[in-house]
Each structure stands twice: as structure tokens, then as C-alpha cells.
Coordinates of C-alpha atoms and ligand atoms in Angstrom, one line a residue:
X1 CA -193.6 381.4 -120.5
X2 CA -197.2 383.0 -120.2
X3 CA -197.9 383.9 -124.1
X4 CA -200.9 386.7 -125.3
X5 CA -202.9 385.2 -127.8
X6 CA -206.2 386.3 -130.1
X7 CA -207.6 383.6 -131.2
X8 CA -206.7 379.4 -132.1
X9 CA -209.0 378.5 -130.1
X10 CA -208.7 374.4 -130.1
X11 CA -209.0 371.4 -128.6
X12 CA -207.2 372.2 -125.3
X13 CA -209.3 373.7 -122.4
X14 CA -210.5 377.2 -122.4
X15 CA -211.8 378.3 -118.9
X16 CA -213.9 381.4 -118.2
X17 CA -214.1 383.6 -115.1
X18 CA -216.2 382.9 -112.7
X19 CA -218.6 386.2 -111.8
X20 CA -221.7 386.4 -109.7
X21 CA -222.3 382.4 -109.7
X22 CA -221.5 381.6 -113.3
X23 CA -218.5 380.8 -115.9
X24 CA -219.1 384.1 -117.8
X25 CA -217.9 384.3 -121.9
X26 CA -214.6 386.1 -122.6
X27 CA -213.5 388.0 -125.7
X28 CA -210.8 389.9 -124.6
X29 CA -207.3 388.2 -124.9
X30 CA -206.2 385.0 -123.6
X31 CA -203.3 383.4 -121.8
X32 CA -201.7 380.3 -122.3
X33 CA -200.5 378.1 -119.7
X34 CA -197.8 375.5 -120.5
X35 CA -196.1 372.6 -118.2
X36 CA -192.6 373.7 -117.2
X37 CA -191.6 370.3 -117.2
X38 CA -192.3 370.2 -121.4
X39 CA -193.5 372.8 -122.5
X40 CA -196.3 371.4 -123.6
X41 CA -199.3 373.6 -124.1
X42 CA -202.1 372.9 -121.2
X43 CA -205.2 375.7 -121.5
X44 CA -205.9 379.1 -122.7
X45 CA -207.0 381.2 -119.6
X46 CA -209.0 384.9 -119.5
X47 CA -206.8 387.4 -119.5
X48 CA -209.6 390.2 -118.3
X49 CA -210.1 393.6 -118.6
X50 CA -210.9 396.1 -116.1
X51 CA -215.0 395.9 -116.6
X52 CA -214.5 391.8 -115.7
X53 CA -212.9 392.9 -113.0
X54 CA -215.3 395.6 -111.6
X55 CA -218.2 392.9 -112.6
X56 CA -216.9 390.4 -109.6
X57 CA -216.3 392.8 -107.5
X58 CA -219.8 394.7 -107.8
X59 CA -220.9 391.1 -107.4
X60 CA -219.0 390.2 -104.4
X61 CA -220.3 393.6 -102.9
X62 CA -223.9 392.6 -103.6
X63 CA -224.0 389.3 -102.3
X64 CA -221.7 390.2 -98.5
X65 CA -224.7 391.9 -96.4
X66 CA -226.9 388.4 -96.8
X67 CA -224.3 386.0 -96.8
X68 CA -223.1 387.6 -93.4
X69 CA -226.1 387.6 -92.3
X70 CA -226.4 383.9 -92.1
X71 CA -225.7 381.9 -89.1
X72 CA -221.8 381.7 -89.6
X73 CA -222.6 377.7 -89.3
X74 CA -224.4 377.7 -92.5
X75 CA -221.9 379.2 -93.9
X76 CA -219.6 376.6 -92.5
X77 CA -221.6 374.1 -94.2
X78 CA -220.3 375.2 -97.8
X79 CA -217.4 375.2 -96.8
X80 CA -217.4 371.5 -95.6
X81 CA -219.1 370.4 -98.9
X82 CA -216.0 371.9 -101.0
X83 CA -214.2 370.1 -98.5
X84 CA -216.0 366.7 -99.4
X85 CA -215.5 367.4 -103.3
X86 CA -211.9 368.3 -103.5
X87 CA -211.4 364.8 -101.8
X88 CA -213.2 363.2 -104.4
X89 CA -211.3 364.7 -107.1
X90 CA -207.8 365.2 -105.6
X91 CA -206.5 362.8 -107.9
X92 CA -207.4 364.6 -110.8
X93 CA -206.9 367.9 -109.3
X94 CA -203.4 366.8 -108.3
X95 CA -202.3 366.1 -111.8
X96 CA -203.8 369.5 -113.1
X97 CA -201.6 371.3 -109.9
X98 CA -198.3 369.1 -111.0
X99 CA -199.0 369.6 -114.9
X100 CA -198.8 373.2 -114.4
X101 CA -197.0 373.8 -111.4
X102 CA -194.0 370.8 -112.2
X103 CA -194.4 369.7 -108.6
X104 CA -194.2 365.7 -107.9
X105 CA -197.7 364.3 -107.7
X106 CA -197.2 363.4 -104.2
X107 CA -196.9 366.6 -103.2
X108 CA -199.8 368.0 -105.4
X109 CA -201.6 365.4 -103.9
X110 CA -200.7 366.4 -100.0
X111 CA -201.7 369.8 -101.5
X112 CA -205.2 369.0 -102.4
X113 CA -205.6 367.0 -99.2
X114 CA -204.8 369.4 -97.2
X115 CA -206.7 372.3 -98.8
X116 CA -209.9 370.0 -97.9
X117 CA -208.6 369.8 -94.4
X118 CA -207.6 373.6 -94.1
X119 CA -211.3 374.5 -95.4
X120 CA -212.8 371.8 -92.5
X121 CA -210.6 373.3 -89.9
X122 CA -211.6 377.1 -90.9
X123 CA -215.4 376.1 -91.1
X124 CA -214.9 375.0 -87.0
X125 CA -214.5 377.9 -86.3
X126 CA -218.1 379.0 -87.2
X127 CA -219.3 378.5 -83.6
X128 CA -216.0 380.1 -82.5
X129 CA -215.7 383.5 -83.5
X130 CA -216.0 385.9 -80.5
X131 CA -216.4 389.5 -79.4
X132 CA -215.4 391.0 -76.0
X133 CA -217.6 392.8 -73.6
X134 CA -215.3 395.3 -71.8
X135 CA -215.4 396.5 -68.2
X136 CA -216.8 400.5 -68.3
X137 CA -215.9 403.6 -66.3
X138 CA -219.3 404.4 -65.8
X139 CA -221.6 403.2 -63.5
X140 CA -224.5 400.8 -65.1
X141 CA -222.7 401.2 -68.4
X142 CA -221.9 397.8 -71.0
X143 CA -219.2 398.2 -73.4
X144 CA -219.4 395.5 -76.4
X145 CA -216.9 394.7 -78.8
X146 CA -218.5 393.1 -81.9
X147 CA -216.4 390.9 -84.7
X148 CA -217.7 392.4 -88.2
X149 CA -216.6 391.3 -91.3
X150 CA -214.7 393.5 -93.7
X151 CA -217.0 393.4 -97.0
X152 CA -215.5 392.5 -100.4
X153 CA -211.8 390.3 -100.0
X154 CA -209.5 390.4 -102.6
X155 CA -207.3 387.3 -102.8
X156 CA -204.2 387.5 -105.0
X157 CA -202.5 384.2 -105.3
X158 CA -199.1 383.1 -106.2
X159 CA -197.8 380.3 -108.3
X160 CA -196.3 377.9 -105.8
X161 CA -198.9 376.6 -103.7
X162 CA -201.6 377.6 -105.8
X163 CA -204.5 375.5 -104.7
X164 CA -203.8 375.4 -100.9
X165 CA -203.9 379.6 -101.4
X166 CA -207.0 379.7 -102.7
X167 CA -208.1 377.9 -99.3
X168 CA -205.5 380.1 -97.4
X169 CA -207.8 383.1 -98.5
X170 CA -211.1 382.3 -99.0
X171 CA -212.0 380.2 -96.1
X172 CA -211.4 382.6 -93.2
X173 CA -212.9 385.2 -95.5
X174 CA -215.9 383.5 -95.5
X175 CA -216.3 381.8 -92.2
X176 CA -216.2 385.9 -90.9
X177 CA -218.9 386.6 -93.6
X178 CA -216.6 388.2 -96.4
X179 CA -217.0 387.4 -100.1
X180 CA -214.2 387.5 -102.0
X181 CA -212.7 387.7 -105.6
X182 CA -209.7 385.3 -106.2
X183 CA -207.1 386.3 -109.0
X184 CA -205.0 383.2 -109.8
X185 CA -201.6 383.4 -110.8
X186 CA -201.3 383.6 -114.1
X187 CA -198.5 381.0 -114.4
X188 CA -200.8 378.5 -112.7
X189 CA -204.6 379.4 -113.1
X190 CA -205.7 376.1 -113.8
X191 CA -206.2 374.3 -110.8
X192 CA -208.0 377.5 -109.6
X193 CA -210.5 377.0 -112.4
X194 CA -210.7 373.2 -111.7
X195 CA -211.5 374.2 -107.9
X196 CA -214.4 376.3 -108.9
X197 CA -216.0 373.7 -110.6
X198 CA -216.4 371.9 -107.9
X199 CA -217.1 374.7 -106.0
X200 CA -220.1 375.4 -108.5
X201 CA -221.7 372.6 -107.7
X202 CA -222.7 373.3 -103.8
X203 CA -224.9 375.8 -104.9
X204 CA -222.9 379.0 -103.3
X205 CA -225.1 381.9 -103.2
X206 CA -223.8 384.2 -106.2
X207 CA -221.2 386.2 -105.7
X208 CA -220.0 385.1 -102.8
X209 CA -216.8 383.7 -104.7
X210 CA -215.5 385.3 -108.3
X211 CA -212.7 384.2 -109.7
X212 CA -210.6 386.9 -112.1
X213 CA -208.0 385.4 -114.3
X214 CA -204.9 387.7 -115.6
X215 CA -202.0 389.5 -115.1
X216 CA -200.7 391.0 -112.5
X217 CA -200.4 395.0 -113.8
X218 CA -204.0 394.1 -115.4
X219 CA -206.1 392.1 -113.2
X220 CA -204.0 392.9 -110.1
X221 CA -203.7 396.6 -110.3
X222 CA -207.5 396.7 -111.3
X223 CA -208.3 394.9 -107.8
X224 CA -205.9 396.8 -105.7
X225 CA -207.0 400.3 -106.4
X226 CA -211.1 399.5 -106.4
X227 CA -212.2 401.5 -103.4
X228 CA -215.0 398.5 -103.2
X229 CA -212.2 396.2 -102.2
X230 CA -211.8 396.3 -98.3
X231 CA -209.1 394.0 -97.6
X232 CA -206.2 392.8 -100.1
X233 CA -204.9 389.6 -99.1
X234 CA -202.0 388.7 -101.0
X235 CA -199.1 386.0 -101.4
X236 CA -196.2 386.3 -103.6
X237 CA -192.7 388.7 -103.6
X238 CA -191.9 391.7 -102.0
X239 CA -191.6 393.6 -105.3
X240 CA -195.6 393.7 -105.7
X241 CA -196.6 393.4 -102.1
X242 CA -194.9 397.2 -102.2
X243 CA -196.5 397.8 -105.4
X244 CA -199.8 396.6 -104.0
X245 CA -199.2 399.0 -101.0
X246 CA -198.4 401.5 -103.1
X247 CA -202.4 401.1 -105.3
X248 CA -203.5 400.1 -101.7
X249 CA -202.8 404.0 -100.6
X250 CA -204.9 406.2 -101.6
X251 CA -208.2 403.6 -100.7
X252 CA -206.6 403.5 -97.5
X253 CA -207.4 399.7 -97.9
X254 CA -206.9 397.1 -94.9
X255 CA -203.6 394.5 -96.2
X256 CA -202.8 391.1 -95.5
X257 CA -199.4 390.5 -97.0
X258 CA -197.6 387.3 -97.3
X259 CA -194.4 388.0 -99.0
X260 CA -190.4 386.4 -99.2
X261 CA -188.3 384.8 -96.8
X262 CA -184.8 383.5 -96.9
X263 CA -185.1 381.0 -94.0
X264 CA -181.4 380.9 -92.3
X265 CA -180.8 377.0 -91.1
X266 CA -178.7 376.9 -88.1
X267 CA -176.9 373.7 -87.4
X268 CA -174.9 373.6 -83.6
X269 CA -172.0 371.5 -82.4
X270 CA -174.6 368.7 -80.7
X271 CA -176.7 368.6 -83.6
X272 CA -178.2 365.3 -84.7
X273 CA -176.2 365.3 -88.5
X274 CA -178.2 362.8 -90.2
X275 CA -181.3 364.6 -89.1
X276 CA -180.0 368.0 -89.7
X277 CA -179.0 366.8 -93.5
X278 CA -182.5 365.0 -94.1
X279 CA -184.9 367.7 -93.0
X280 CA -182.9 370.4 -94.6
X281 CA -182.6 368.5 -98.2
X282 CA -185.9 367.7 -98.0
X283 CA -187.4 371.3 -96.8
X284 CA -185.2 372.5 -100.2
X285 CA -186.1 370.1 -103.0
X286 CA -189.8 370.0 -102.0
X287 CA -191.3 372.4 -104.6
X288 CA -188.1 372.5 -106.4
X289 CA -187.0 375.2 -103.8
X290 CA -190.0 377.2 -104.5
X291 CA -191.5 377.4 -100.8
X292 CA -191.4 380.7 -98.9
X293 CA -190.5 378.9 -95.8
X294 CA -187.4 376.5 -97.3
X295 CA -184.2 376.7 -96.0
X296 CA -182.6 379.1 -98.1
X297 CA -179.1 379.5 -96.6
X298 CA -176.9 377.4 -93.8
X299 CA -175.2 378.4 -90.7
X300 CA -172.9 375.2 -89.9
X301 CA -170.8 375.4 -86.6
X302 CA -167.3 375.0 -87.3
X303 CA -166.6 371.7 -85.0
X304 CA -169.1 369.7 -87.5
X305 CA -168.8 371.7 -90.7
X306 CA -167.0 369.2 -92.9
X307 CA -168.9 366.2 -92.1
X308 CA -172.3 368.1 -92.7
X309 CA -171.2 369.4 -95.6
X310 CA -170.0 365.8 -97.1
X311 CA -173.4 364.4 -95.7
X312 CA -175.7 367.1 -97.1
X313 CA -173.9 367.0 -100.6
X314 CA -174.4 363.6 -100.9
X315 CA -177.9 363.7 -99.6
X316 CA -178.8 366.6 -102.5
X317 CA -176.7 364.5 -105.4
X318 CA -178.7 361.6 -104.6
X319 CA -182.1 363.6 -105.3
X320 CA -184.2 362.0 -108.0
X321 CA -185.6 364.6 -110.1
X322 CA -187.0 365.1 -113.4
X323 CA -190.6 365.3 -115.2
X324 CA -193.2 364.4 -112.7
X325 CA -196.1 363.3 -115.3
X326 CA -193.3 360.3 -116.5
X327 CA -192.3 359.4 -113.1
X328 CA -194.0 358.5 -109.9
X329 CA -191.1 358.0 -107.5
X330 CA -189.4 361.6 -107.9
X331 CA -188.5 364.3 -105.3
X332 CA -188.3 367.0 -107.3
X333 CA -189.8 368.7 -110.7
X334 CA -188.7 371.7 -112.7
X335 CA -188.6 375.4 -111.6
X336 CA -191.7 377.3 -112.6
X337 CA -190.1 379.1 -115.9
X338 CA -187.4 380.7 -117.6
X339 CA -186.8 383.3 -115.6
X340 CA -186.9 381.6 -112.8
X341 CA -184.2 378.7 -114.4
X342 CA -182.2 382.4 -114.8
X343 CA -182.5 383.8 -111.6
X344 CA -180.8 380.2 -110.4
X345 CA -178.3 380.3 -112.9
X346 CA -177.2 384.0 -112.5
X347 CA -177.1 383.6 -108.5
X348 CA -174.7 380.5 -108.5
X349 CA -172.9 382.3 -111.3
X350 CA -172.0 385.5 -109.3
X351 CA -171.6 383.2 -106.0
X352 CA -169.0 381.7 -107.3
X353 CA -167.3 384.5 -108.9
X354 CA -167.2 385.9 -105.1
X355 CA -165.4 382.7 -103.9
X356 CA -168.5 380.2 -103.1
X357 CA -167.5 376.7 -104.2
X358 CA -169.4 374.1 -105.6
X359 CA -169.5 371.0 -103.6
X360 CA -172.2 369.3 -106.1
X361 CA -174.2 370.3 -108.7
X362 CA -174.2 374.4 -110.0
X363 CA -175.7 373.7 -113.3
X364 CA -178.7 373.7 -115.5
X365 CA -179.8 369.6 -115.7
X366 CA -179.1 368.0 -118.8
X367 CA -182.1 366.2 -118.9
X368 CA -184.1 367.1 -121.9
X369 CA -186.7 369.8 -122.1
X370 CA -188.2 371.6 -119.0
X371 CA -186.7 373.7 -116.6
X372 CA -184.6 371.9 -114.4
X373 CA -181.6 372.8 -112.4
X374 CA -179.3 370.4 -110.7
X375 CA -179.6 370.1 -106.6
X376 CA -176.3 372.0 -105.3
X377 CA -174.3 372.5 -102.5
X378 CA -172.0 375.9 -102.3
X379 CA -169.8 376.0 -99.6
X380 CA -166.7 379.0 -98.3
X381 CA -170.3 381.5 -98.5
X382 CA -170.4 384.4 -96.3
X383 CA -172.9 386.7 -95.4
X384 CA -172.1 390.0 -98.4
X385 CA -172.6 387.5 -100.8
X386 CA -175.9 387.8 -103.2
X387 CA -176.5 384.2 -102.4
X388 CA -176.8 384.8 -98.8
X389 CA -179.2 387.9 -98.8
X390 CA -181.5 387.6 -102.1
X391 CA -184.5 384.6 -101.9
X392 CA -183.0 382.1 -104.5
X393 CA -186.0 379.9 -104.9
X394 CA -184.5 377.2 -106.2
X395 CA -182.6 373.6 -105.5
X396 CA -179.3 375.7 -104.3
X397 CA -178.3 375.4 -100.5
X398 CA -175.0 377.7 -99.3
X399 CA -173.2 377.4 -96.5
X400 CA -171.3 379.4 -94.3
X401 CA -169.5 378.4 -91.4
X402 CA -169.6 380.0 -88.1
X403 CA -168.2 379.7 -84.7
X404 CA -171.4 380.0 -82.1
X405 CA -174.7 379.9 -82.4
X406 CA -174.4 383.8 -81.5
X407 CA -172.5 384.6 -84.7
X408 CA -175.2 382.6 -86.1
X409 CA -178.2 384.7 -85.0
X410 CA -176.8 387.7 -85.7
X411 CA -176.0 386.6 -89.4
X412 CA -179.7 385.5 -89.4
X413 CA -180.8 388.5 -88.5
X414 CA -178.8 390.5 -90.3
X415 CA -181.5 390.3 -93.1
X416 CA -184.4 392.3 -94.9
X417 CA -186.3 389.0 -94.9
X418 CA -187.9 388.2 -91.0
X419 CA -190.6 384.4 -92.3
X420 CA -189.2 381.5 -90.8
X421 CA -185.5 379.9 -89.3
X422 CA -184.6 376.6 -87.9
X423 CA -182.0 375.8 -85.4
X424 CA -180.8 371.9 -85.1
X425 CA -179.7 371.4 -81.6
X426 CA -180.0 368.2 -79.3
X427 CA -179.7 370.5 -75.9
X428 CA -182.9 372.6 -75.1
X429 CA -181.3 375.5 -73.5
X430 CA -179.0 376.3 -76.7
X431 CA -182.9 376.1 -78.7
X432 CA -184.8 378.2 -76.2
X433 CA -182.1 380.5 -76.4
X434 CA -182.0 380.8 -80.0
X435 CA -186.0 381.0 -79.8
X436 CA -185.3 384.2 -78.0
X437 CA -182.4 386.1 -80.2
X438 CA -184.7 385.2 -83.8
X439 CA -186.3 388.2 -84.7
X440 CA -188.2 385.8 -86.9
X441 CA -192.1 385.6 -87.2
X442 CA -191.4 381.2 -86.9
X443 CA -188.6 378.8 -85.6
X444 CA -188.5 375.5 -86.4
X445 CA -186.4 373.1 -84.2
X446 CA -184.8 370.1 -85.5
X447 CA -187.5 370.7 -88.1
X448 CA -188.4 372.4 -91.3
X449 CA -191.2 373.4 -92.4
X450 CA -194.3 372.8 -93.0
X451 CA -196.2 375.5 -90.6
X452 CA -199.5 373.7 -89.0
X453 CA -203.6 375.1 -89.8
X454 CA -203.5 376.2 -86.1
X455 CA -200.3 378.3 -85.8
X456 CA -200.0 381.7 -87.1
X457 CA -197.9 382.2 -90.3
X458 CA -196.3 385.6 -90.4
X459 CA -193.2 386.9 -91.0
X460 CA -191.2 390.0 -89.6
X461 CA -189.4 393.2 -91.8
X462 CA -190.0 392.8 -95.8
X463 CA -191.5 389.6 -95.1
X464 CA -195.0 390.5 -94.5
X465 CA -197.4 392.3 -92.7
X466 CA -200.2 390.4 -90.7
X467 CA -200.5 386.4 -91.1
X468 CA -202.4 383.6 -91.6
X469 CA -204.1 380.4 -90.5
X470 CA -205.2 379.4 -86.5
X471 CA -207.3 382.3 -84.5
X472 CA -205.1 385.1 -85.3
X473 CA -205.0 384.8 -89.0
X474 CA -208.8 383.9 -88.6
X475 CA -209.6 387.7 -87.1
X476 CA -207.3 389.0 -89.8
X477 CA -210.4 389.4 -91.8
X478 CA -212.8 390.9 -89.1
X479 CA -213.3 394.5 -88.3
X480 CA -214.0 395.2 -85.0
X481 CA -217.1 397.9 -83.8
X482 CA -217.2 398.7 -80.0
X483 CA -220.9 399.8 -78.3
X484 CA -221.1 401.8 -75.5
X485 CA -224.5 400.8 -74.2
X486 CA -225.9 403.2 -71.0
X487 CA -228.5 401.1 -69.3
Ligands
NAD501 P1 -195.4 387.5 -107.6 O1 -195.3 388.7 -106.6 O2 -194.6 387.7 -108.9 O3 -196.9 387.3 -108.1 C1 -197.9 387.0 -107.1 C2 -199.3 387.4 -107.7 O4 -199.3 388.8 -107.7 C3 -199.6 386.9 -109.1 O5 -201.0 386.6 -109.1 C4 -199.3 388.1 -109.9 O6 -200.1 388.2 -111.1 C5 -199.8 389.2 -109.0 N1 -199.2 390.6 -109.3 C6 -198.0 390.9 -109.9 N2 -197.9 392.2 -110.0 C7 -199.0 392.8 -109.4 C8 -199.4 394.1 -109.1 N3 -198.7 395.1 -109.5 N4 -200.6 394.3 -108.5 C9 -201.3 393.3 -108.1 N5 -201.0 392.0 -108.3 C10 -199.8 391.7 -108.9 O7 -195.0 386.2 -106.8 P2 -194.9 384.7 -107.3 O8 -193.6 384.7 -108.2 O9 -196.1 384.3 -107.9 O10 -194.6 383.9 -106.0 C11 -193.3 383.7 -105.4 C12 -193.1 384.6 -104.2 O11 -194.2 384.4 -103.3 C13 -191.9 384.3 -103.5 O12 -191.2 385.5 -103.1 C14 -192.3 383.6 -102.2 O13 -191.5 383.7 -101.1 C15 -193.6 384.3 -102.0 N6 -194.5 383.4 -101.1 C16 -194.7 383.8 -99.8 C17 -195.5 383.0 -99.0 C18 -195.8 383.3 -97.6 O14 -196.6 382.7 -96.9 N7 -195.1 384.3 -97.0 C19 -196.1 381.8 -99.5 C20 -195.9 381.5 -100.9 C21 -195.1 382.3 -101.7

């Protein structure tokens, strides 16, 4: 639970925001942070006013025009040497993600590893970015389309993969020559701080990165409706990517949004069961649930439903979960907060008031302090129910059982959410067909996520609009300025 405080300042950390180069001194009102494992009390973080916010981004403005005009390979370079430092310190920066975050430390760890990787990969493409030169009409005529970048990024970050999203943002920003100003969530700011520490020491030209700590109707609205900002990139819920579109208006102001899913898994007649059960448990007790791209609900064909059922409950009962600072070997930590642990509670609730039956689990864990729900399995789910349509984002799979993979996709379908789906199949046709009735930005098969650097994460309907990672999510934050050049 995110707390306003004056004062006690004390012996846990205080971090600053980080404006044109340097930590900068805060009076306003801080935020705490706590560990939703405990509740114990981890930092106090800025929560700034409008004039820190319009300091970063009069800073980011300042410092674009010379940092884009550096060879985009010298740019690359910083990027590299964040690279370098976040691998020397991911054992200390995974325990800061997983004390604030409550995901296991092995996951916090693949986090930080791959952030370094993520910021490598997007600095290779320094040497990569290209323009077009364009047949012409006109006799002795040369028509030249130029990658610019935007100016000033801002990059709003959610709570669940905090510290990969910070990557996810700034380094295609500024591989194209962007600067950008980060605001962290304000559940999990910490790691965000701990990054631009390191970050502080490659010498960065200032201004190039800001980071802006606070809330989301503070900080957030501030950044969204600055007509300096030329490109919001955001990841979190639908609810505020329509609110940002909403401050984004009258700025006219280019979006990137990442936003919900409710990934249907789809599990055919020939599917391999074992692997079916292991991916799906696994894709939804990673992150507690918490992963935009999780499954989220089940489509099981009728000829197998029973014995995936049995296999998957089991499979979720056996999950080892619990506080991830005391225990190395678990899969899964708390849920982020209260209201989260509510959400959960209140969805199962009304599920199975509508007929939904609880195969294992469906309750708050009785495991001491922290918010933790127990793994479950709900089966007799169809598609009007809550459970079925709204992003749970928790440890809770439902099933519903269908007769063809048609029924299936049109069920899938039938949704305002359009991220990812999975199909399990063992024959081809039956995945290349599904593959072609998804109206779904991604599709795993006989796989759940995670999505790979070099795709292109983006999802269809509420779920977003534009994507990220590989080429595509690379020119996301270009412009483009055509020349029409008469020799
Ligand atoms: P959230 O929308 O509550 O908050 C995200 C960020 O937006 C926070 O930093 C918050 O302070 C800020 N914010 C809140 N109100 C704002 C406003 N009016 N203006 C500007 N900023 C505002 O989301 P969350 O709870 O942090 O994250 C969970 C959600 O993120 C889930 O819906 C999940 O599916 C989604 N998500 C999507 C992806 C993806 O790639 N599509 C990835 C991760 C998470």
C-alpha cells in the first residue's frame, strides 16, 4: 500500500529524481514503498510536483538535438556500458526487483539479465537504422525518406516487469536519438532508482535520461499533457492508457501503448497433456499471474477435458509459493497489494456464484503476512462469466470446455482484449489454421510466453496500440521526413 508521508526521514533509503544528469533534492512529499511479501517498509521515494516534472522534461528537450546528432554508434556505446553494469550488479539488483515486486529471485534475476541483453540487442541496431529512397514521377528527380527521431520520450512504467521496462523504453528511444523521461511505477520505483545509478556512472550526456518518481494523476498526468513530450510510451491497464489518450489529445501527441490481455489457451484433442499442463502452470504462476501475456483463461476440447483438468490441478496444488527473500526454491511470491489480493478474491467469489467450481485452491493463503493467494483451478466456466472476460492477474486458471477448435476461436475472439493466445496441438494443419482465425497481435504454439527481443509485441482491440521490441517496435520511435530533391 503506497502511503503519503512528510517527514521521518530514517535509516531506510531515500532516492531523489534524477534531472539533467544529477540526483536532484526533494521537499515535496514522499512515498513509501513496502515488500508485499511483509510488509516491511523498503524506501521513501519522490513523490514530485509538476515543476520536477517540467525540469526533466525542459532537460530532456535540451540535451535531444546533440545527442541525435552523434553517430547513432556512439550512442550505442552507452548503451552497452549499462549493459556491462547491470550484469555486474544483477545480484543485487535482483533482490531490490524481488523485495519490492514479490517475484522469486530467479525470475528477478532472468529480469536483470535480460534487460542487459535487451539494451545490447537495441544498441545493434545503431548501424541498422535505414531510410528509403523512393522511385519519382519525374524525370531526374530523387525522393529520400529520412528516419528522424521524435524529440523528448516519455516512458511510463508499470509495476510488473519494472526493470526490463525501463529497457523496453529507453533503449530504442535512444538508439533513434530520443531522450527520454522515465516515470516508475509508484508501487515499484526502486529498482528504477538502483538502475540509474549505474546508469550515472557512464557518464551519459545530461539530460539524455530523467527519471520522475510519483503518482500516476500527479506525475503521469503532468507528462502526458506537456506539449514538449512527443511520444508517450506507456505499459500498464487499459483504464489509464484511455486516460493517457484522453491528456494525449489536445497535444495531438504520437502513443505507444502497451496495455491488458486475457490470453485464451486452447488445448485440442491431439494435444501433448503433460506439455499442455506444464507450460500453462508455469506461464500462470510466473509473476504470481501478474504477466500481460499469461494464460488467463482455458479452452479444453471435450475428448481430453477431464484428464487435463485432473493433471493441471494437480500441477497448480503442487506450486511452491510463499516469501521469496526466505526461500530460494519457490515458484511463486505474493500479488503486488491489497487491491490486487481483492481483485482475486472478488473474481473467484462471483465465479463461483455463477456456477464455476473449484477444482483446487479459491482462497486467500494462510501463510502468514503478505499477499498471497492460493494457485486455483475453476472448472464448468463459460464465456458470460466475469472470470472469462475481465484480466484477473492473478494465480487463478478457468476452464471452459469446448467441442472444436472453431468454437474455441470464436470464444477467443469474442473479447475486448486482442495480446497474445496459445493453441496446444501435435498436428500442424489444426495450428496453422488456428494461426489464421486469431485475431490476436501473438500465438504461441505448444508454448507460452515469453515473447523474444526480435519479434514484435503488440496486441490487437483494447490491448494496445503500436508494439515493441525487433525492427518494428525499433521505428516506433522514429519520425519519418520525405525529400523531393530535383537534380
Ligand atoms: P496502471 O495502468 O495502473 O499503471 C501503470 C503506470 O501508469 C504507473 O506508473 C501509474 O502511476 C501510471 N498512471 C496511472 N494513472 C495515470 C494517468 N492518469 N496518467 C498517466 N500515468 C498514469 O498499470 P499497472 O497496474 O502498473 O500494470 C498492470 C497492467 O499493465 C496490466 O493490465 C497488464 O496487463 C499491463 N501490462 C501490459 C504489458 C504489455 O506489454 N501489453 C506489459 C506489462 C503489463
Amino acid at each position: 500500500m503506497i502511503k503519503l508521508r512528510e517527514s521521518r526521514m530514517s535509516e531506510i533509503p531515500v532516492y531523489q529524481n534524477y534531472i539533467n544528469g544529477e540526483f536532484q533534492p526533494h521537499s515535496a512529499s514522499y512515498i513509501e514503498v513496502t515488500n508485499p511479501a511483509n510488509g516491511e517498509l523498503l524506501s521513501r521515494v519522490p513523490n514530485a510536483d509538476t515543476s520536477e516534472v517540467e525540469a526533466a522534461i525542459t532537460a530532456a528537450k535540451k540535451a535531444q538535438k546533440a545527442w541525435a546528432a552523434k553517430p547513432a554508434i556512439e550512442r550505442a556505446q552507452y548503451l552497452h556500458k549499462i549493459a556491462d553494469k547491470l550484469r555486474q550488479n544483477a545480484e543485487h539488483l535482483a533482490a531490490v526487483i524481488t523485495k519490492e515486486q514479490g517475484k522469486v529471485l530467479s525470475l528477478a534475476t532472468v529480469e536483470v539479465n535480460f534487460t542487459a541483453d535487451y539494451l545490447d540487442y537495441m544498441a545493434g541496431w545503431a548501424r541498422r537504422i535505414e531510410g528509403e529512397i523512393i522511385t519519382s514521377d519525374r524525370p531526374g528527380e530523387n525522393i529520400f525518406m529520412f528516419r528522424k527521431p521524435l524529440g523528448v520520450v516519455a516512458g511510463i512504467l508499470p509495476w510488473n516487469f519494472p526493470f526490463f521496462l525501463i529497457a523496453r523504453k529507453m533503449a530504442p528511444a535512444l538508439i533513434t536519438g530520443n531522450t527520454i523521461v522515465i516515470k516508475p511505477s509508484e508501487e515499484t520505483p526502486n529498482n528504477c532508482f538502483e538502475f540509474t545509478r549505474l546508469l550515472d556512472e557512464v557518464d551519459l550526456p545530461a539530460g539524455v535520461f530523467n527519471v520522475v518518481c510519483g503518482t500516476g494523476y500527479g506525475v503521469g498526468q503532468a507528462l502526458t499533457s506537456n506539449s514538449q513530450i512527443d511520444m508517450i510510451s506507456f505499459t500498464g491497464s487499459v483504464a489509464t492508457g484511455s486516460a493517457i489518450m484522453a491528456a494525449a489529445a489536445p497535444n495531438v501527441t504520437k502513443l505507444n501503448l502497451e496495455l491488458g490481455g486475457k490470453a485464451p489457451a486452447i488445448v485440442l484433442e491431439d494435444a501433448d497433456l503433460d506439455l499442455a499442463v506444464n507450460a500453462i502452470k508455469a506461464s500462470r504462476v510466473i509473476n504470481t499471474g501478474q504477466v500481460c501475456n499469461c494464460a488467463e483463461r482455458i479452452y479444453v476440447h471435450t475428448a481430453v477435458a477431464d484428464k487435463f483438468i485432473e493433471k493441471l490441478s494437480s500441477a497448480m496444488a503442487a506450486t511452491r509459493y510463499g516469501d521469496p527473500m526466505k526461500q530460494s526454491d519457490l515458484e511463486m511470491g505474493p500479488l503486488i497489494n491489497q487491491a490486487s489480493l481483492d481483485k482475486v478474491i472478488s473474481m473467484v467469489s462471483k465465479a463461483k456464484s455463477e456456477g464455476a467450481q473449484v477444482i483446487t485452491g479459491g482462497k486467500v493463503a494462510d501463510i502468514g503476512p503478505g499477499f498471497h493467494y492460493e494457485p486455483t483451478v475453476l472448472a464448468g466456466c463459460h464465456s458470460d462469466m466475469e472470470i472469462m472476460q475481465k484480466e484477473i492477474f492473478g494465480p487463478v486458471l478457468p476452464v471452459q470446455v469446448v467441442a472444436s477448435l472453431e468454437e474455441a476461436v470464436e470464444l477467443a475472439n469474442a473479447s475486448e482484449y486482442g495480446l497474445t493466445s496459445s493453441v496446444y496441438t501435435r498436428d500442424l494443419r489444426q495450428a496453422m489454421r488456428a494461426i489464421d482465425l486469431l485475431d490476436y497481435g501473438e500465438t504461441y504454439i505448444n508454448r507460452e510466453n515469453f515473447e523474444a527481443m526480435q519479434g514484435f509485441h503488440a496486441g490487437t482491440r483494447k490491448s494496445g496500440i503500436g508494439g515493441a521490441d525487433g525492427k518494428h517496435g525499433l521505428y516506433e520511435y522514429t519520425r519519418t521526413h520525405v525529400a523531393y530533391v530535383q537534380n
